[in-house]
Amino acid sequence: MQAVNKADYTEDVPRDRLELVERLAAMQGGTVMFVGDVDSGKTTAVKFVARSLRELGRSVAVVDSDIGQKSLLPPATVSLALMDGSSGSVEPKPLAHYFIGTTTPSQYLAEMVVGVGRLWEIGSKVADYVLIDTTGYVRGAGAELKRLKMELIKPDVVAIVGDDNGLAALAARFSDVVILERSPRAKRHGPGERREIRRAKWREYFSPSRYVEVDVHEMRISGTSLFSGRALTKEEAELLSRLCDWVVLAGWESGGVYTVVKAGEDRKPCSRSVLRAIDFETLSNLLVGFIDGNGLCLGLGIIKWPRLSEGKLEILTPVSEDELSKAEELRFGRIRVTEGGEELGLIRREEL
């Protein structure tokens, strides 16, 4: 076994990180899932272990599933990167992404598990080690999310960073457990600071963007009930406008249920059992993902002008023309954000 040279690291690296690297190096490969509370130092630990293993000559892949505080761009996705040392320093090289479409996993547990599982499978085929960085969502449904990931992947080691929070007993059902102390360099961030960090990442990702036009008749649309079924006639739209005192901009009928995009306040009672109404403003600055034929995310876009009557969407995106040519699907997210990084609000899953 090649040992870690402890003299190469500063004194503020906890000894348990060095011991974990030595343990993993002796295993000759495997999967490690890092779990812990918000701002416990998970990402710092992942980076240290990944770079240490890479410096030992091992190939390492990292799955970044902390969608609220992503280390790897783009935001609102689960991302896979290979640790690349070709430039002289070990840095992550993005390889694949899975679209979640929001910065909080609470309503998207299934997508989170599928995304992590898909990227872990890819990473395990191209690297000796796969390290999985997770969100700080560890209580209630968050603990269930961790259980589902562990049950699917069955990691060789679960590294719990910081306070246990009952995670050790949960993880012990699936793998070996290592407890790492909270990083002495981990900084506590308030909600405002976390928003500013996300703002900078959104801005960085969208800085080279341009406008593209998407025809909804030529690309599969998912993540929404919009564009599904028979388009309403002009007479039907006018009737609904009069009945509900809205301006109905577009609408569709499927299975006896009407979905409309409208402008105007809800001043009259309208039956919501057969009518779904989506405010036009909800679509403005909505995050979307361009998806390839394998279900992976090629990149993100922001809907800037939905020309619904024409079946066209004007989307701002940094995704290259070459990558866009591979897109077979446009998936709607659940966060509204500007290219400058301002988050305009989360949208409930059922709203679209």
Short mmCIF file of C-alpha atoms in Angstrom, two decimals:
data_model
loop_
_atom_site.label_atom_id
_atom_site.label_comp_id
_atom_site.label_asym_id
_atom_site.label_seq_id
_atom_site.Cartn_x
_atom_site.Cartn_y
_atom_site.Cartn_z
CA MET A 1 0.00 0.00 0.00
CA GLN A 2 1.25 3.47 -0.88
CA ALA A 3 1.05 5.62 2.24
CA VAL A 4 -0.11 9.22 2.44
CA ASN A 5 2.79 11.55 3.13
CA LYS A 6 1.45 13.43 6.14
CA ALA A 7 4.24 15.96 5.87
CA ASP A 8 2.68 17.20 2.64
CA TYR A 9 -0.40 18.47 4.49
CA THR A 10 -0.85 21.36 6.85
CA GLU A 11 -1.61 20.80 10.50
CA ASP A 12 -5.22 21.95 10.15
CA VAL A 13 -6.16 18.80 8.18
CA PRO A 14 -7.81 16.51 10.76
CA ARG A 15 -6.00 13.24 11.22
CA ASP A 16 -9.16 11.26 10.51
CA ARG A 17 -9.07 12.46 6.88
CA LEU A 18 -5.56 11.09 6.48
CA GLU A 19 -6.61 7.80 8.01
CA LEU A 20 -9.59 7.60 5.65
CA VAL A 21 -7.31 8.11 2.63
CA GLU A 22 -4.98 5.36 3.83
CA ARG A 23 -7.92 3.02 4.39
CA LEU A 24 -9.31 3.69 0.92
CA ALA A 25 -5.91 3.34 -0.74
CA ALA A 26 -5.63 -0.14 0.79
CA MET A 27 -9.01 -1.09 -0.70
CA GLN A 28 -7.81 -0.59 -4.31
CA GLY A 29 -11.14 1.01 -5.24
CA GLY A 30 -14.71 1.54 -4.07
CA THR A 31 -17.50 4.03 -3.39
CA VAL A 32 -17.63 6.48 -0.49
CA MET A 33 -20.71 8.53 0.36
CA PHE A 34 -20.15 11.64 2.46
CA VAL A 35 -23.11 12.74 4.60
CA GLY A 36 -23.57 15.37 7.25
CA ASP A 37 -25.41 18.51 8.27
CA VAL A 38 -25.25 21.87 6.50
CA ASP A 39 -21.79 23.52 6.66
CA SER A 40 -20.19 20.50 8.34
CA GLY A 41 -17.28 20.37 5.88
CA LYS A 42 -18.45 17.52 3.61
CA THR A 43 -17.29 19.16 0.39
CA THR A 44 -13.91 20.07 1.90
CA ALA A 45 -13.47 16.44 2.99
CA VAL A 46 -14.48 15.15 -0.45
CA LYS A 47 -11.97 17.44 -2.18
CA PHE A 48 -9.18 16.45 0.18
CA VAL A 49 -9.80 12.71 -0.19
CA ALA A 50 -10.24 12.97 -3.97
CA ARG A 51 -7.01 14.91 -4.50
CA SER A 52 -5.10 12.68 -2.11
CA LEU A 53 -6.17 9.51 -3.91
CA ARG A 54 -5.42 11.10 -7.29
CA GLU A 55 -1.93 12.05 -6.11
CA LEU A 56 -1.45 8.41 -5.19
CA GLY A 57 -2.06 7.55 -8.82
CA ARG A 58 -5.64 6.34 -8.44
CA SER A 59 -8.45 7.41 -10.77
CA VAL A 60 -11.22 9.25 -8.92
CA ALA A 61 -14.72 10.38 -9.88
CA VAL A 62 -16.80 12.76 -7.78
CA VAL A 63 -20.60 12.96 -7.76
CA ASP A 64 -21.74 16.38 -6.55
CA SER A 65 -25.38 16.09 -5.45
CA ASP A 66 -25.48 19.15 -3.17
CA ILE A 67 -27.88 20.96 -5.50
CA GLY A 68 -28.29 23.93 -3.16
CA GLN A 69 -24.57 24.68 -2.87
CA LYS A 70 -22.99 23.11 -5.94
CA SER A 71 -19.23 22.92 -6.27
CA LEU A 72 -19.51 21.83 -9.91
CA LEU A 73 -21.52 23.92 -12.37
CA PRO A 74 -24.25 24.03 -13.45
CA PRO A 75 -26.49 24.61 -10.41
CA ALA A 76 -29.73 22.65 -9.87
CA THR A 77 -28.20 19.46 -11.26
CA VAL A 78 -26.40 16.41 -9.91
CA SER A 79 -22.95 16.41 -11.53
CA LEU A 80 -20.17 13.90 -12.18
CA ALA A 81 -16.54 14.93 -12.58
CA LEU A 82 -13.24 13.12 -13.01
CA MET A 83 -10.28 14.37 -11.01
CA ASP A 84 -7.80 15.44 -13.67
CA GLY A 85 -4.10 16.00 -12.96
CA SER A 86 -2.93 16.64 -16.52
CA SER A 87 -2.34 20.35 -15.90
CA GLY A 88 -0.06 19.75 -12.93
CA SER A 89 -2.71 20.34 -10.26
CA VAL A 90 -5.58 17.99 -9.46
CA GLU A 91 -8.89 19.58 -10.45
CA PRO A 92 -12.36 18.21 -11.26
CA LYS A 93 -13.23 17.85 -14.96
CA PRO A 94 -17.04 17.76 -15.47
CA LEU A 95 -18.22 14.64 -17.29
CA ALA A 96 -22.03 14.36 -16.99
CA HIS A 97 -25.04 16.01 -15.33
CA TYR A 98 -28.56 15.02 -14.31
CA PHE A 99 -31.25 17.73 -14.23
CA ILE A 100 -33.15 18.30 -10.98
CA GLY A 101 -34.35 21.83 -11.75
CA THR A 102 -34.40 23.31 -8.28
CA THR A 103 -32.06 24.11 -5.39
CA THR A 104 -33.97 22.16 -2.75
CA PRO A 105 -34.52 18.38 -2.90
CA SER A 106 -37.62 18.14 -0.67
CA GLN A 107 -40.13 17.54 -3.49
CA TYR A 108 -37.65 15.77 -5.73
CA LEU A 109 -36.43 12.76 -3.76
CA ALA A 110 -37.00 10.35 -6.66
CA GLU A 111 -35.06 12.55 -9.11
CA MET A 112 -32.23 12.94 -6.62
CA VAL A 113 -31.91 9.17 -6.16
CA VAL A 114 -32.12 8.50 -9.90
CA GLY A 115 -29.58 11.24 -10.67
CA VAL A 116 -27.05 10.06 -8.11
CA GLY A 117 -27.57 6.45 -9.17
CA ARG A 118 -27.12 7.18 -12.87
CA LEU A 119 -23.95 9.21 -12.39
CA TRP A 120 -22.49 6.79 -9.85
CA GLU A 121 -22.96 4.00 -12.39
CA ILE A 122 -21.09 6.02 -15.03
CA GLY A 123 -18.35 7.02 -12.59
CA SER A 124 -17.78 3.47 -11.38
CA LYS A 125 -17.02 2.38 -14.94
CA VAL A 126 -14.34 5.01 -15.54
CA ALA A 127 -12.67 5.41 -12.13
CA ASP A 128 -11.26 3.30 -9.31
CA TYR A 129 -13.07 5.37 -6.68
CA VAL A 130 -16.37 7.23 -6.70
CA LEU A 131 -16.86 9.84 -3.97
CA ILE A 132 -20.41 11.13 -3.48
CA ASP A 133 -21.00 14.56 -1.94
CA THR A 134 -24.55 14.98 -0.58
CA THR A 135 -26.77 17.80 0.64
CA GLY A 136 -27.05 18.91 4.28
CA TYR A 137 -30.67 17.73 4.21
CA VAL A 138 -30.38 15.01 6.87
CA ARG A 139 -33.53 15.18 9.00
CA GLY A 140 -37.04 13.90 8.30
CA ALA A 141 -37.42 13.34 4.56
CA GLY A 142 -33.71 14.17 4.24
CA ALA A 143 -32.78 11.05 6.22
CA GLU A 144 -35.09 9.04 3.97
CA LEU A 145 -33.33 10.47 0.94
CA LYS A 146 -29.97 9.32 2.33
CA ARG A 147 -31.41 5.85 3.02
CA LEU A 148 -32.70 5.50 -0.52
CA LYS A 149 -29.33 6.47 -1.99
CA MET A 150 -27.51 4.02 0.27
CA GLU A 151 -29.96 1.23 -0.51
CA LEU A 152 -29.52 1.78 -4.25
CA ILE A 153 -25.75 2.23 -4.37
CA LYS A 154 -24.60 0.23 -1.31
CA PRO A 155 -21.41 2.30 -0.85
CA ASP A 156 -18.37 0.57 0.56
CA VAL A 157 -17.93 3.34 3.12
CA VAL A 158 -20.24 6.04 4.46
CA ALA A 159 -18.26 8.93 5.93
CA ILE A 160 -20.34 10.93 8.40
CA VAL A 161 -18.94 14.42 8.81
CA GLY A 162 -19.75 16.25 12.05
CA ASP A 163 -22.64 15.38 14.34
CA ASP A 164 -24.11 11.90 13.92
CA ASN A 165 -27.83 12.94 13.85
CA GLY A 166 -28.71 9.24 13.86
CA LEU A 167 -27.02 8.73 10.50
CA ALA A 168 -24.54 6.11 11.73
CA ALA A 169 -27.26 3.60 12.63
CA LEU A 170 -28.91 4.23 9.29
CA ALA A 171 -25.72 3.84 7.29
CA ALA A 172 -24.57 0.73 9.18
CA ARG A 173 -27.37 -1.23 7.50
CA PHE A 174 -25.66 -0.82 4.13
CA SER A 175 -21.93 -0.27 4.56
CA ASP A 176 -18.98 0.42 6.83
CA VAL A 177 -19.21 3.71 8.69
CA VAL A 178 -16.46 6.23 9.38
CA ILE A 179 -17.05 9.25 11.62
CA LEU A 180 -15.12 12.40 10.68
CA GLU A 181 -14.98 15.40 12.94
CA ARG A 182 -16.47 18.64 11.67
CA SER A 183 -13.84 20.48 9.67
CA PRO A 184 -12.16 23.26 11.69
CA ARG A 185 -12.20 25.33 8.48
CA ALA A 186 -15.91 24.83 7.81
CA LYS A 187 -17.70 28.17 7.98
CA ARG A 188 -21.32 28.58 9.03
CA HIS A 189 -23.32 30.41 6.36
CA GLY A 190 -26.64 32.11 7.00
CA PRO A 191 -29.48 32.01 4.46
CA GLY A 192 -28.42 35.37 3.00
CA GLU A 193 -24.82 34.25 2.52
CA ARG A 194 -25.95 31.02 0.88
CA ARG A 195 -28.13 32.98 -1.56
CA GLU A 196 -25.18 35.20 -2.44
CA ILE A 197 -22.99 32.16 -3.08
CA ARG A 198 -25.67 30.73 -5.37
CA ARG A 199 -26.08 34.11 -7.07
CA ALA A 200 -22.39 34.12 -8.02
CA LYS A 201 -22.63 30.58 -9.39
CA TRP A 202 -25.74 31.32 -11.47
CA ARG A 203 -24.07 34.44 -12.83
CA GLU A 204 -20.89 32.55 -13.71
CA TYR A 205 -22.79 29.80 -15.48
CA PHE A 206 -25.03 32.07 -17.55
CA SER A 207 -22.43 34.77 -18.34
CA PRO A 208 -21.67 33.52 -21.91
CA SER A 209 -25.36 33.01 -22.82
CA ARG A 210 -27.26 33.77 -26.02
CA TYR A 211 -30.88 33.43 -27.13
CA VAL A 212 -32.18 30.33 -28.86
CA GLU A 213 -35.66 29.50 -30.09
CA VAL A 214 -37.26 26.18 -29.18
CA ASP A 215 -40.25 24.87 -31.12
CA VAL A 216 -42.31 22.74 -28.69
CA HIS A 217 -43.61 20.69 -31.63
CA GLU A 218 -40.10 19.58 -32.53
CA MET A 219 -38.72 18.76 -29.07
CA ARG A 220 -40.22 16.58 -26.36
CA ILE A 221 -41.41 18.64 -23.35
CA SER A 222 -41.34 17.15 -19.85
CA GLY A 223 -41.69 18.27 -16.23
CA THR A 224 -44.96 20.09 -16.94
CA SER A 225 -48.54 19.52 -18.07
CA LEU A 226 -48.17 22.33 -20.62
CA PHE A 227 -48.33 21.39 -24.30
CA SER A 228 -49.92 18.04 -23.43
CA GLY A 229 -53.11 17.05 -25.23
CA ARG A 230 -55.30 18.91 -27.68
CA ALA A 231 -54.77 22.64 -28.05
CA LEU A 232 -57.87 24.64 -27.12
CA THR A 233 -59.79 26.36 -29.87
CA LYS A 234 -60.09 30.13 -29.91
CA GLU A 235 -63.74 29.78 -28.86
CA GLU A 236 -62.87 27.57 -25.87
CA ALA A 237 -60.19 29.99 -24.70
CA GLU A 238 -62.60 32.91 -24.96
CA LEU A 239 -65.27 31.00 -23.03
CA LEU A 240 -62.87 30.20 -20.19
CA SER A 241 -61.72 33.83 -20.17
CA ARG A 242 -65.31 35.00 -19.63
CA LEU A 243 -66.17 32.33 -17.06
CA CYS A 244 -63.08 32.93 -14.90
CA ASP A 245 -62.43 36.59 -15.67
CA TRP A 246 -58.95 35.85 -16.98
CA VAL A 247 -57.09 36.42 -20.19
CA VAL A 248 -56.44 32.86 -21.37
CA LEU A 249 -53.24 33.00 -23.44
CA ALA A 250 -53.06 29.30 -24.34
CA GLY A 251 -54.54 26.04 -23.21
CA TRP A 252 -54.78 22.30 -23.75
CA GLU A 253 -57.29 19.57 -22.94
CA SER A 254 -56.34 16.02 -22.02
CA GLY A 255 -58.63 13.41 -20.51
CA GLY A 256 -61.29 15.98 -19.70
CA VAL A 257 -58.84 18.18 -17.76
CA TYR A 258 -58.03 21.66 -19.04
CA THR A 259 -54.64 23.27 -18.52
CA VAL A 260 -54.42 26.97 -19.30
CA VAL A 261 -51.84 29.72 -19.12
CA LYS A 262 -53.58 32.88 -17.98
CA ALA A 263 -53.06 36.48 -17.03
CA GLY A 264 -55.18 38.11 -14.35
CA GLU A 265 -56.15 37.57 -10.74
CA ASP A 266 -58.46 34.86 -9.46
CA ARG A 267 -61.59 36.96 -8.98
CA LYS A 268 -64.19 34.30 -9.81
CA PRO A 269 -64.47 30.74 -8.49
CA CYS A 270 -63.54 28.20 -11.16
CA SER A 271 -63.62 24.44 -10.68
CA ARG A 272 -60.02 23.31 -10.14
CA SER A 273 -60.94 19.63 -10.41
CA VAL A 274 -61.05 19.92 -14.20
CA LEU A 275 -59.09 23.14 -14.69
CA ARG A 276 -55.43 23.85 -14.02
CA ALA A 277 -54.44 27.49 -14.31
CA ILE A 278 -50.80 28.58 -14.63
CA ASP A 279 -49.91 32.25 -14.34
CA PHE A 280 -47.98 33.57 -17.30
CA GLU A 281 -45.47 35.18 -14.93
CA THR A 282 -44.56 31.72 -13.60
CA LEU A 283 -43.00 30.87 -16.96
CA SER A 284 -40.90 34.03 -17.13
CA ASN A 285 -37.29 33.34 -16.06
CA LEU A 286 -38.12 29.68 -15.41
CA LEU A 287 -35.14 27.33 -15.36
CA VAL A 288 -35.18 24.52 -17.93
CA GLY A 289 -32.80 21.73 -18.83
CA PHE A 290 -31.77 20.45 -22.27
CA ILE A 291 -31.82 16.64 -22.07
CA ASP A 292 -30.11 14.17 -24.41
CA GLY A 293 -31.28 10.76 -25.57
CA ASN A 294 -29.78 9.09 -22.48
CA GLY A 295 -31.71 11.28 -20.05
CA LEU A 296 -28.63 13.31 -19.07
CA CYS A 297 -28.52 17.09 -18.94
CA LEU A 298 -26.54 18.89 -21.63
CA GLY A 299 -26.99 22.26 -19.92
CA LEU A 300 -29.47 24.79 -18.60
CA GLY A 301 -31.53 27.61 -20.00
CA ILE A 302 -33.88 30.34 -18.79
CA ILE A 303 -37.22 30.94 -20.49
CA LYS A 304 -37.22 34.66 -21.30
CA TRP A 305 -40.25 34.93 -23.56
CA PRO A 306 -42.83 32.14 -24.00
CA ARG A 307 -44.64 32.71 -27.32
CA LEU A 308 -47.30 30.16 -26.48
CA SER A 309 -49.72 30.85 -29.32
CA GLU A 310 -46.89 30.06 -31.77
CA GLY A 311 -45.59 27.09 -29.79
CA LYS A 312 -42.21 28.79 -29.42
CA LEU A 313 -40.01 29.49 -26.38
CA GLU A 314 -37.24 32.09 -26.38
CA ILE A 315 -34.56 30.66 -24.10
CA LEU A 316 -31.32 32.18 -22.83
CA THR A 317 -28.60 29.54 -22.57
CA PRO A 318 -24.81 29.10 -22.63
CA VAL A 319 -25.15 25.65 -24.23
CA SER A 320 -23.25 25.46 -27.53
CA GLU A 321 -24.94 24.81 -30.86
CA ASP A 322 -23.16 21.47 -31.07
CA GLU A 323 -24.51 20.36 -27.69
CA LEU A 324 -28.00 21.70 -28.44
CA SER A 325 -28.08 19.54 -31.56
CA LYS A 326 -27.98 16.51 -29.24
CA ALA A 327 -30.98 17.66 -27.17
CA GLU A 328 -34.11 15.55 -27.56
CA GLU A 329 -36.07 16.94 -24.63
CA LEU A 330 -36.69 20.19 -22.79
CA ARG A 331 -37.44 19.65 -19.09
CA PHE A 332 -39.09 22.32 -16.94
CA GLY A 333 -37.56 23.09 -13.55
CA ARG A 334 -39.09 24.64 -10.45
CA ILE A 335 -37.04 27.77 -9.81
CA ARG A 336 -37.19 31.19 -11.44
CA VAL A 337 -33.81 32.86 -11.77
CA THR A 338 -32.25 35.64 -13.82
CA GLU A 339 -29.01 35.41 -15.75
CA GLY A 340 -27.57 37.82 -13.18
CA GLY A 341 -28.16 35.25 -10.46
CA GLU A 342 -31.20 36.74 -8.75
CA GLU A 343 -33.50 33.98 -7.54
CA LEU A 344 -37.13 35.03 -8.08
CA GLY A 345 -38.65 32.15 -6.16
CA LEU A 346 -39.26 28.42 -6.01
CA ILE A 347 -42.34 26.89 -7.58
CA ARG A 348 -44.27 23.98 -6.10
CA ARG A 349 -44.12 20.82 -8.14
CA GLU A 350 -47.85 20.75 -8.84
CA GLU A 351 -47.91 24.34 -10.13
CA LEU A 352 -46.65 23.30 -13.56
#
